[in-house]
mmCIF file with all atom_site columns, C-alpha atoms in Angstrom:
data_model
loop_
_atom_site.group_PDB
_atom_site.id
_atom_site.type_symbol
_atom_site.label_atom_id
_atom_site.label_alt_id
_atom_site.label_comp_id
_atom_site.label_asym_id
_atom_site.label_entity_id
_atom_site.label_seq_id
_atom_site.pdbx_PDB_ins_code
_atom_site.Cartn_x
_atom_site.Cartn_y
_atom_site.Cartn_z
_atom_site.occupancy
_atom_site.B_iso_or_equiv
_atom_site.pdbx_formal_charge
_atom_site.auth_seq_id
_atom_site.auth_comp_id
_atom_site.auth_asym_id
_atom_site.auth_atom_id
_atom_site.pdbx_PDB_model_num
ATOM 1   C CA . UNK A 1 1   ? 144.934 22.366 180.464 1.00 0.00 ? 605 UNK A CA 1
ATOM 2   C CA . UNK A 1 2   ? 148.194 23.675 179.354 1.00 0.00 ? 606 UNK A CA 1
ATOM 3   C CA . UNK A 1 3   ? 151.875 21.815 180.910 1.00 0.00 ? 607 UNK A CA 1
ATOM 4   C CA . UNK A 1 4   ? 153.235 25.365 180.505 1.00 0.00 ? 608 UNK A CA 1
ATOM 5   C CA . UNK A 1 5   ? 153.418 25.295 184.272 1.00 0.00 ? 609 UNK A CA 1
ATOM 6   C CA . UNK A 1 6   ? 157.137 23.410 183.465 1.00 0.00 ? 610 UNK A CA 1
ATOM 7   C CA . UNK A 1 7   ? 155.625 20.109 185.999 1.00 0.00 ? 611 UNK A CA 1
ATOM 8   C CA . UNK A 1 8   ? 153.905 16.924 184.878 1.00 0.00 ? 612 UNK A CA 1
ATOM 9   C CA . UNK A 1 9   ? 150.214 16.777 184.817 1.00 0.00 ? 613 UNK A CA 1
ATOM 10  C CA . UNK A 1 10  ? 148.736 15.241 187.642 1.00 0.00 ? 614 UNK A CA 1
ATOM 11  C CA . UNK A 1 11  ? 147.265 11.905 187.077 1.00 0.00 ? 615 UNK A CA 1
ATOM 12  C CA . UNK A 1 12  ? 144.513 11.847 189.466 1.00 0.00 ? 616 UNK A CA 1
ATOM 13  C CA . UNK A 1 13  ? 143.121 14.542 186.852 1.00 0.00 ? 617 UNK A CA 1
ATOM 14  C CA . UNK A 1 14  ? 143.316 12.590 183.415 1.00 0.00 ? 618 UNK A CA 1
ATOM 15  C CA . UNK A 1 15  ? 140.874 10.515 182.058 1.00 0.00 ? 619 UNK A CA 1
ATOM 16  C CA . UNK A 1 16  ? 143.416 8.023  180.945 1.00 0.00 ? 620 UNK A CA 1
ATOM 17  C CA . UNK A 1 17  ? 147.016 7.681  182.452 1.00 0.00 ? 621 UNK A CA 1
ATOM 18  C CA . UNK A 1 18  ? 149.496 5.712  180.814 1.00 0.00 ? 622 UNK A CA 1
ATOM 19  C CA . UNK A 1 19  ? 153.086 5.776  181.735 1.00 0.00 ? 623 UNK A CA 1
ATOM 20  C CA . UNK A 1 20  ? 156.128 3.649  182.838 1.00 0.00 ? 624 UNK A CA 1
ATOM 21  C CA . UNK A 1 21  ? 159.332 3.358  184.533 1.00 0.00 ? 625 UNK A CA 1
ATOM 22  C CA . UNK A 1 22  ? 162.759 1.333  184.174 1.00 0.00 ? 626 UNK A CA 1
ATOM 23  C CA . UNK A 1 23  ? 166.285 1.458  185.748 1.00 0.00 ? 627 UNK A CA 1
ATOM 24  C CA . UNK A 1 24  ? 168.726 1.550  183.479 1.00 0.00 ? 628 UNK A CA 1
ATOM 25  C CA . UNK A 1 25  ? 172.440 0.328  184.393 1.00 0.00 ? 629 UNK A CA 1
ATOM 26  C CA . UNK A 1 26  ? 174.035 3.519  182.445 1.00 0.00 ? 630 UNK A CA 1
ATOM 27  C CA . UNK A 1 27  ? 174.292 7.205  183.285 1.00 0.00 ? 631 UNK A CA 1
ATOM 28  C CA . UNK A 1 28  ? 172.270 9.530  182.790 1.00 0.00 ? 632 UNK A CA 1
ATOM 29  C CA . UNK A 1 29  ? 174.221 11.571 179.734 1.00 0.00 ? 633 UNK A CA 1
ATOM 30  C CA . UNK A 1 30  ? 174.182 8.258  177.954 1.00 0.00 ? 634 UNK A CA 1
ATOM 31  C CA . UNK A 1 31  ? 170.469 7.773  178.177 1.00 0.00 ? 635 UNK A CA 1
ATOM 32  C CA . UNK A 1 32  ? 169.574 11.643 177.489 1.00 0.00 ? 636 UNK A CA 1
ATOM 33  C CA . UNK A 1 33  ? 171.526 11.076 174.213 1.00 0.00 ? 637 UNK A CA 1
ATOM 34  C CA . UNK A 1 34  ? 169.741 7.970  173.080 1.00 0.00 ? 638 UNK A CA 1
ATOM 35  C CA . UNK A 1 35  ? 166.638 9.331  174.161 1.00 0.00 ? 639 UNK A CA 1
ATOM 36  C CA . UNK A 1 36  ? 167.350 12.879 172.426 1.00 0.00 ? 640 UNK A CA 1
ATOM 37  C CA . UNK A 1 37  ? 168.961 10.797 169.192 1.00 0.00 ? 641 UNK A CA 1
ATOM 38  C CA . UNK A 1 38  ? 165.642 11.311 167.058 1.00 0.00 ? 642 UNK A CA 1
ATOM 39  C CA . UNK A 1 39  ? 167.648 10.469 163.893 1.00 0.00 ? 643 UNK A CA 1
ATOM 40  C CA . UNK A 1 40  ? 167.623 6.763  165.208 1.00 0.00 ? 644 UNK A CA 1
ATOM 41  C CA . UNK A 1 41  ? 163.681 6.903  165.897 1.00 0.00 ? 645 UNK A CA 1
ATOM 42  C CA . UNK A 1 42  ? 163.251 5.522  162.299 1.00 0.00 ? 646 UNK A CA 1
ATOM 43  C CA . UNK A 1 43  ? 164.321 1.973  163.585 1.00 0.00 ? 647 UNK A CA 1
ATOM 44  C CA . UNK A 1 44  ? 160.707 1.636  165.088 1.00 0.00 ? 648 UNK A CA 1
ATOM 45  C CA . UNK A 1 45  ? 158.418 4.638  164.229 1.00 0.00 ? 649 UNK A CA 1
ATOM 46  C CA . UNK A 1 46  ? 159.042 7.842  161.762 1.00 0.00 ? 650 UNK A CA 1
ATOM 47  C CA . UNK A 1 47  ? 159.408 10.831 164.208 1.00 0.00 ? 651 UNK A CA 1
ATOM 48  C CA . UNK A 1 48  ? 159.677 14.404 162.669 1.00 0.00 ? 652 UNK A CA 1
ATOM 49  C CA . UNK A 1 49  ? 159.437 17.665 163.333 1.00 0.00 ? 653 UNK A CA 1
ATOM 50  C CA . UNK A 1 50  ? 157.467 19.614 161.373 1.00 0.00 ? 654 UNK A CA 1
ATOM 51  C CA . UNK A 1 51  ? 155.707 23.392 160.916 1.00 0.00 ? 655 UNK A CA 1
ATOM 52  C CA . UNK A 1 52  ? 152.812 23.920 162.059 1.00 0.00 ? 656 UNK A CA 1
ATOM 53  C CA . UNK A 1 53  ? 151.301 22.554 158.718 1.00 0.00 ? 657 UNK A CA 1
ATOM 54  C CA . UNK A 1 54  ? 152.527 18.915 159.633 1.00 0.00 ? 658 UNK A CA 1
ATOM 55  C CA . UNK A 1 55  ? 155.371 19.396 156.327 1.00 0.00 ? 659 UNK A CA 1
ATOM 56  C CA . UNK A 1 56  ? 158.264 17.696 157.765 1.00 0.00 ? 660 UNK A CA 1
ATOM 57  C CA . UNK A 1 57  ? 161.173 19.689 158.068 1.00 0.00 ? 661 UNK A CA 1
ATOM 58  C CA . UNK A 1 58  ? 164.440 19.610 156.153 1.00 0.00 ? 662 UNK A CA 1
ATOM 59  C CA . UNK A 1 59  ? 166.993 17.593 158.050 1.00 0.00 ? 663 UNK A CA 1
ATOM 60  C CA . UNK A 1 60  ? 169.412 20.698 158.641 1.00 0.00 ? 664 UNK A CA 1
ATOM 61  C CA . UNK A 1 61  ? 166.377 21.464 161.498 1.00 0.00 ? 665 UNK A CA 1
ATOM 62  C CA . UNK A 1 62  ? 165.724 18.474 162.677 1.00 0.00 ? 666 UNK A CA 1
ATOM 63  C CA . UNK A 1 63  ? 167.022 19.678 166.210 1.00 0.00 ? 667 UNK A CA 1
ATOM 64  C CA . UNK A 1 64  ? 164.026 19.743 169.226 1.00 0.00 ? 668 UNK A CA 1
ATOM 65  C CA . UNK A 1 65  ? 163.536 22.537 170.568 1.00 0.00 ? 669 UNK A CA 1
ATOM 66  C CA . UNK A 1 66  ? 160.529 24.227 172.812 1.00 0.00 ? 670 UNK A CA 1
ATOM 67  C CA . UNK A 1 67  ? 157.825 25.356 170.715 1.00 0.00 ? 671 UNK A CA 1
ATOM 68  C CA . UNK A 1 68  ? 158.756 22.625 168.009 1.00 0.00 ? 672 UNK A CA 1
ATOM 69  C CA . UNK A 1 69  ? 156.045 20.665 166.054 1.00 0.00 ? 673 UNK A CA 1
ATOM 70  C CA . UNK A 1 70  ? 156.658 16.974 166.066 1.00 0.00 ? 674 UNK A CA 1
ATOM 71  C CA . UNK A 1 71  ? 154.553 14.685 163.933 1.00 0.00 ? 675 UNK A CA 1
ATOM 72  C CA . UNK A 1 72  ? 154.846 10.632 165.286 1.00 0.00 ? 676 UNK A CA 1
ATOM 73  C CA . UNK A 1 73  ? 153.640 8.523  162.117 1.00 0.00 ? 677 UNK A CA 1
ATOM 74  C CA . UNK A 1 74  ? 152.509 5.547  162.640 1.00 0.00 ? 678 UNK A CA 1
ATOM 75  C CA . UNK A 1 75  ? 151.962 4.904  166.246 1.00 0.00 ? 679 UNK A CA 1
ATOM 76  C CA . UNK A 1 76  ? 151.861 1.531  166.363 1.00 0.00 ? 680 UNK A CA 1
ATOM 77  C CA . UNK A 1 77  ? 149.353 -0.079 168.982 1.00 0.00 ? 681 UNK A CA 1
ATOM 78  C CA . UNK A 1 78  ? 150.006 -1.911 170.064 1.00 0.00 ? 682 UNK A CA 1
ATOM 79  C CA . UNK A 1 79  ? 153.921 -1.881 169.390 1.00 0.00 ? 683 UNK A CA 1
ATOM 80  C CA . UNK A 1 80  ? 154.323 -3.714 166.508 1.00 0.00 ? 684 UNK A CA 1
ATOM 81  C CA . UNK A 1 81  ? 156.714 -2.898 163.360 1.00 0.00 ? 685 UNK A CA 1
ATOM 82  C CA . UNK A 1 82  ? 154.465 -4.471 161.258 1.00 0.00 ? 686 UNK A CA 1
ATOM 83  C CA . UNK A 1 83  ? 151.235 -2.934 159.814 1.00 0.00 ? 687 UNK A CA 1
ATOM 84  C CA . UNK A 1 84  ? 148.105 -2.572 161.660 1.00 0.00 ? 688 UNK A CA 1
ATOM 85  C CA . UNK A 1 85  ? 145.386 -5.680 161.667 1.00 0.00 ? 689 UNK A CA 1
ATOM 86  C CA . UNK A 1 86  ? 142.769 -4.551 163.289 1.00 0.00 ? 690 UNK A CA 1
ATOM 87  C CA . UNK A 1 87  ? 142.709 -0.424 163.755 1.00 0.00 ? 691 UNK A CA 1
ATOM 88  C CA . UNK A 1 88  ? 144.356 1.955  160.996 1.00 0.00 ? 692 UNK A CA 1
ATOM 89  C CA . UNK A 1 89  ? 147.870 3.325  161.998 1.00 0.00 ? 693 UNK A CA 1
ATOM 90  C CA . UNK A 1 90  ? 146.987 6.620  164.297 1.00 0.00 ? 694 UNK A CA 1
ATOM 91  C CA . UNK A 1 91  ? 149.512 9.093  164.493 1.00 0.00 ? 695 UNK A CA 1
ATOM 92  C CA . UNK A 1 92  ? 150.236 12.088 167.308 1.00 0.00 ? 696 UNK A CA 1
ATOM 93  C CA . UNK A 1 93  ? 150.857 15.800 166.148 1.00 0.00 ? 697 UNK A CA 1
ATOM 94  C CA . UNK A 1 94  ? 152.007 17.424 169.310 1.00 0.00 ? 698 UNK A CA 1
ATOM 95  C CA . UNK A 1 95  ? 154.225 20.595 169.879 1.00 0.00 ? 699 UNK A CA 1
ATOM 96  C CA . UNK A 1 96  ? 157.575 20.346 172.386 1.00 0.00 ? 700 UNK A CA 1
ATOM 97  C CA . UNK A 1 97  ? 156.648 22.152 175.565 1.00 0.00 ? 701 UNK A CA 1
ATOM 98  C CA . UNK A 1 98  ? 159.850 21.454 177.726 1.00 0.00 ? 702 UNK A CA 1
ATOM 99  C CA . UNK A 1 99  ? 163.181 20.337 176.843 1.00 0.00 ? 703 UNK A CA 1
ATOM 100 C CA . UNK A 1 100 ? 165.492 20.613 179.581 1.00 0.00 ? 704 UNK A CA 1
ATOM 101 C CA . UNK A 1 101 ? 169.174 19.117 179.177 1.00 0.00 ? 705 UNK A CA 1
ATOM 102 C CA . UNK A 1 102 ? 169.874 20.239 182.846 1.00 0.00 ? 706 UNK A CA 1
ATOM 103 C CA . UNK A 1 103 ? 167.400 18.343 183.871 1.00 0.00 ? 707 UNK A CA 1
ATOM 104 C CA . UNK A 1 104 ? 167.040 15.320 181.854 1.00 0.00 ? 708 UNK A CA 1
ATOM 105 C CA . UNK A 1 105 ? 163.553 16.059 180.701 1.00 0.00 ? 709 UNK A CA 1
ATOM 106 C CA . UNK A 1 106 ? 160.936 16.520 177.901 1.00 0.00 ? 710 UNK A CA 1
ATOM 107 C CA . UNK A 1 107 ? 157.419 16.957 177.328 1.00 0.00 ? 711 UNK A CA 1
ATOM 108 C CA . UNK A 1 108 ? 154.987 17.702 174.707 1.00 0.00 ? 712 UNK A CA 1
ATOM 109 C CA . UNK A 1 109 ? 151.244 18.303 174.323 1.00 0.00 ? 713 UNK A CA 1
ATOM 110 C CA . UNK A 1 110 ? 148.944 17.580 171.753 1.00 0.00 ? 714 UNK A CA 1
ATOM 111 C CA . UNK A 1 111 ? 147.697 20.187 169.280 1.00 0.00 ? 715 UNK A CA 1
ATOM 112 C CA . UNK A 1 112 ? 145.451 18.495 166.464 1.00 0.00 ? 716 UNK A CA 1
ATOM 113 C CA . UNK A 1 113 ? 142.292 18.511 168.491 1.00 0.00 ? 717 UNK A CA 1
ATOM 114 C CA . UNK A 1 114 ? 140.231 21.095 170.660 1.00 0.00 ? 718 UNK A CA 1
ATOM 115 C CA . UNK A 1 115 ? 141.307 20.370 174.234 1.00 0.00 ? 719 UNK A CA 1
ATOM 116 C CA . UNK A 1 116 ? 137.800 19.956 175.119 1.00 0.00 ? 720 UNK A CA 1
ATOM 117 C CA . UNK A 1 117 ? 137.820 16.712 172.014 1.00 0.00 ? 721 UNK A CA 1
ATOM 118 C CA . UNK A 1 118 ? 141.256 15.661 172.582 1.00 0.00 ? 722 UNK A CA 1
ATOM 119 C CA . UNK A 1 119 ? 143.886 16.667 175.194 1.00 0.00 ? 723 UNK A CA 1
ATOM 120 C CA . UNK A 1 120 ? 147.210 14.820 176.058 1.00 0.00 ? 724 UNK A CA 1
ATOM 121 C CA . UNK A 1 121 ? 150.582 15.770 178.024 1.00 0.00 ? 725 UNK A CA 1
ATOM 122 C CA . UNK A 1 122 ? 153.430 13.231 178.068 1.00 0.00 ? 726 UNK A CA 1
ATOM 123 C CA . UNK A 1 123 ? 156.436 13.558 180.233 1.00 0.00 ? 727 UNK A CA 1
ATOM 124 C CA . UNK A 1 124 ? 159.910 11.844 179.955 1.00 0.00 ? 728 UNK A CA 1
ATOM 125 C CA . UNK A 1 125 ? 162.569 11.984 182.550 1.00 0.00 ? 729 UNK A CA 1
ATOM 126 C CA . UNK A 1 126 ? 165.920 10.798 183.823 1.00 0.00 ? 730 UNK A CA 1
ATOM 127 C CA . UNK A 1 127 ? 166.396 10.401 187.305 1.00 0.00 ? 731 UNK A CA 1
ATOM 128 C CA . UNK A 1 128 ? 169.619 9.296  188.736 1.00 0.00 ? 732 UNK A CA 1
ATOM 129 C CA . UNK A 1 129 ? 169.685 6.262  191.394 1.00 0.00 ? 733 UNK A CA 1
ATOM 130 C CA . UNK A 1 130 ? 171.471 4.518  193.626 1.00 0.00 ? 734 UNK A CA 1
ATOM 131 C CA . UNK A 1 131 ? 171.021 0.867  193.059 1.00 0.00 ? 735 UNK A CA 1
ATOM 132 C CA . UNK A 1 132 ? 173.269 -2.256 194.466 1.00 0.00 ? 736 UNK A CA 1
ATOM 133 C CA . UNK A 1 133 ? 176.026 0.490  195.341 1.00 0.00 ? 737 UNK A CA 1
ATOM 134 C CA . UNK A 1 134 ? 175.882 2.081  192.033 1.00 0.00 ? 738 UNK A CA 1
ATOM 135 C CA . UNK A 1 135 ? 175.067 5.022  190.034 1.00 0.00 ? 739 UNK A CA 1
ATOM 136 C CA . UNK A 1 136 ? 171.994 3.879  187.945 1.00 0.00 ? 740 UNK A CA 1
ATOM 137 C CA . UNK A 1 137 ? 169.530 5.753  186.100 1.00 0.00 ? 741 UNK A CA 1
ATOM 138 C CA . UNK A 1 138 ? 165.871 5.408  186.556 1.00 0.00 ? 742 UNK A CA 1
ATOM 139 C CA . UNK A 1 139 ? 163.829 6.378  182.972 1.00 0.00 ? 743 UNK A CA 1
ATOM 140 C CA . UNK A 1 140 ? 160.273 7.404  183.884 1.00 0.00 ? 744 UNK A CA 1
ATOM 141 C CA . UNK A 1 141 ? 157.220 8.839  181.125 1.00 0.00 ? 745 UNK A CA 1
ATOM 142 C CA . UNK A 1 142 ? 153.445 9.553  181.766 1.00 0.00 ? 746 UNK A CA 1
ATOM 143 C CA . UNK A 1 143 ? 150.864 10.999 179.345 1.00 0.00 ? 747 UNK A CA 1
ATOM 144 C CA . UNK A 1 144 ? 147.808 12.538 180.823 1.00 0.00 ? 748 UNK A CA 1
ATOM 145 C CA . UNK A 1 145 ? 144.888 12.129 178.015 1.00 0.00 ? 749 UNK A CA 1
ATOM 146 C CA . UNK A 1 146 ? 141.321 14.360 178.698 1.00 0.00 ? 750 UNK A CA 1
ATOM 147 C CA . UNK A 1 147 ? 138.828 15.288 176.572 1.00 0.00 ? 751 UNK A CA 1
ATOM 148 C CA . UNK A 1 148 ? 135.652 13.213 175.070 1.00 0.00 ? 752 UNK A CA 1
ATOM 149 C CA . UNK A 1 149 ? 138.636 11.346 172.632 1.00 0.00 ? 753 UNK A CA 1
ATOM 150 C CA . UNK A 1 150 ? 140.204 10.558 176.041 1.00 0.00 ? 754 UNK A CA 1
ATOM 151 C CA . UNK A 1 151 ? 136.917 8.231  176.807 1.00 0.00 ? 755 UNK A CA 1
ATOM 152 C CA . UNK A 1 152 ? 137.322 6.249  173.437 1.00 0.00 ? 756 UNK A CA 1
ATOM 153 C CA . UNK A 1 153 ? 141.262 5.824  173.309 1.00 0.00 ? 757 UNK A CA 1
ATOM 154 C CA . UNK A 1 154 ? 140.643 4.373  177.129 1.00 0.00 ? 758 UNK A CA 1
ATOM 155 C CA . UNK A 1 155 ? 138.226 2.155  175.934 1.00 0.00 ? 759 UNK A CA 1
ATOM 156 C CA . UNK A 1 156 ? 139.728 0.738  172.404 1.00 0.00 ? 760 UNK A CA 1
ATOM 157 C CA . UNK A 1 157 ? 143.381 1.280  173.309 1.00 0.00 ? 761 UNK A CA 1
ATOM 158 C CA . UNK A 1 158 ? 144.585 1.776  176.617 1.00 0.00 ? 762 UNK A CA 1
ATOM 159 C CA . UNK A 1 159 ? 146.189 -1.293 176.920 1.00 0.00 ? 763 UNK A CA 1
ATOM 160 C CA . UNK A 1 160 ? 148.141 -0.999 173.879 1.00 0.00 ? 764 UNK A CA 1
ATOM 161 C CA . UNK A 1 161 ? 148.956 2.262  174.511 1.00 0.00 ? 765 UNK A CA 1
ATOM 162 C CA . UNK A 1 162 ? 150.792 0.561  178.096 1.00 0.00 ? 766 UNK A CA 1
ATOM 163 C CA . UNK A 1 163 ? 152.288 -1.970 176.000 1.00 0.00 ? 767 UNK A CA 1
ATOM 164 C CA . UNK A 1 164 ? 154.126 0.781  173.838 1.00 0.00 ? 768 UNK A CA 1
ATOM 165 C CA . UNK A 1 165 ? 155.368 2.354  176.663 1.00 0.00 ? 769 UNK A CA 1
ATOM 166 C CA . UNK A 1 166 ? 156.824 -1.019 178.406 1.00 0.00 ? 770 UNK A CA 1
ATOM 167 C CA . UNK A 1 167 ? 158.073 -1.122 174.786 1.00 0.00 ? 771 UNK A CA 1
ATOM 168 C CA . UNK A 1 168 ? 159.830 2.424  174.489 1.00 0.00 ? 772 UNK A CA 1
ATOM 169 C CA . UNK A 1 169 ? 161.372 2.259  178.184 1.00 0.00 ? 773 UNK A CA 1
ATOM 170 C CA . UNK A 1 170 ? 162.705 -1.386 176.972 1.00 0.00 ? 774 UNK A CA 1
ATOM 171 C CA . UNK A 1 171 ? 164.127 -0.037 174.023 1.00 0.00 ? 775 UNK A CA 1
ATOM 172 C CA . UNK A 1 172 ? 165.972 2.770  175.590 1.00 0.00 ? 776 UNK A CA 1
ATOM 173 C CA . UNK A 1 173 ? 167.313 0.579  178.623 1.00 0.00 ? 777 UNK A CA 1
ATOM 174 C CA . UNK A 1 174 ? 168.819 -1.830 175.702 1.00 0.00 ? 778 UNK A CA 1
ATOM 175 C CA . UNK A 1 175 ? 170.159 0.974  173.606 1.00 0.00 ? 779 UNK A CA 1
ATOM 176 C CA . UNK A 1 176 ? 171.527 2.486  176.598 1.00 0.00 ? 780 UNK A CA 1
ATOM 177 C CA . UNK A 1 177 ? 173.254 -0.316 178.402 1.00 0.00 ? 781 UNK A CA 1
ATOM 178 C CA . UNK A 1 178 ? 174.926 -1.392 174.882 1.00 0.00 ? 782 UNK A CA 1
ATOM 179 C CA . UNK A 1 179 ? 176.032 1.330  174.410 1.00 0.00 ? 783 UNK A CA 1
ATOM 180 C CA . UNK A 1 180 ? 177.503 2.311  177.902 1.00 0.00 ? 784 UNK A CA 1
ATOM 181 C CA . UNK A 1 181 ? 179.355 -1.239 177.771 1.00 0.00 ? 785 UNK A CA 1
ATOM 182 C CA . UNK A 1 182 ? 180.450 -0.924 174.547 1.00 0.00 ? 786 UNK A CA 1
#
């Protein structure tokens, strides 16, 4: 199943879902920018873009862009900075599928695996709302996992997996409200 179709997966048709959602009391621009800053991503994971070969590449293209190869080394799972007890560090070699300033979203879909082994889609997007009277912005991700992999990640990791992504939408909502007050 390819997310070329520009439109989140559907969730009723994964095998695992994991996502999350947060308002954020900054606009949207501001969040977009600490979500897009993947210079700062070092602060909590190492996040790279890389050819198709998984060798990083130089800094000078370090820029996202559609079709992009992105190596995340080490997931940690649950989110943790320090190293794994129980599981090895896992990692996620995905390529960019959408990245859409207009719109305040990005996706990208795994590409390590056989979709039939391993599949996943994950979605991030700003959405702007009205909360108490003011302009707030609501930060929303899902990743869609299928494939026989799906089965075992569900069972040994799922709720890690949650945690991280509680963890990532708490990050940015920090970030982004320090630095809209600042």
């Amino acid at each position: 199943m390819s997310s070329n179709q520009g439109i989140p997966p559907l969730a009723s048709g994964g095998v695992l879902v994991v996502s999350a959602s947060i308002v954020i009391d900054a606009p949207r621009d501001t969040v977009w920018r600490n979500l897009m800053d993947w210079g700062s991503y070092h602060e909590c994971r190492n996040q790279r873009l890389t050819d198709a070969s998984k060798v990083p590449l130089p800094v000078s293209e370090q820029t996202p862009r559609v079709g992009s190869h992105m190596l995340i080394h080490p997931v940690h799972i649950p989110p943790s900075l320090d190293p794994p007890k129980l599981l090895p560090a896992s990692s996620a070699f995905v390529v960019i599928t959408a990245l859409d300033s207009d719109n305040y979203r990005c996706a990208w879909e795994t590409v390590n695996f056989p979709t039939w082994l391993l599949h996943s889609v994950r979605w991030q997007a700003l959405v702007e709302v009205l909360e108490d009277g003011r302009k707030k912005t609501r930060y929303e991700t899902i990743e869609v996992f299928n494939g026989l992999l799906a089965y075992v990640i569900k069972l040994l990791v799922a709720g890690g997996l949650r945690k991280g992504f509680v963890a990532m939408a708490e990050g940015l909502k920090k970030r982004s409200e320090e630095r809209h007050t600042a």
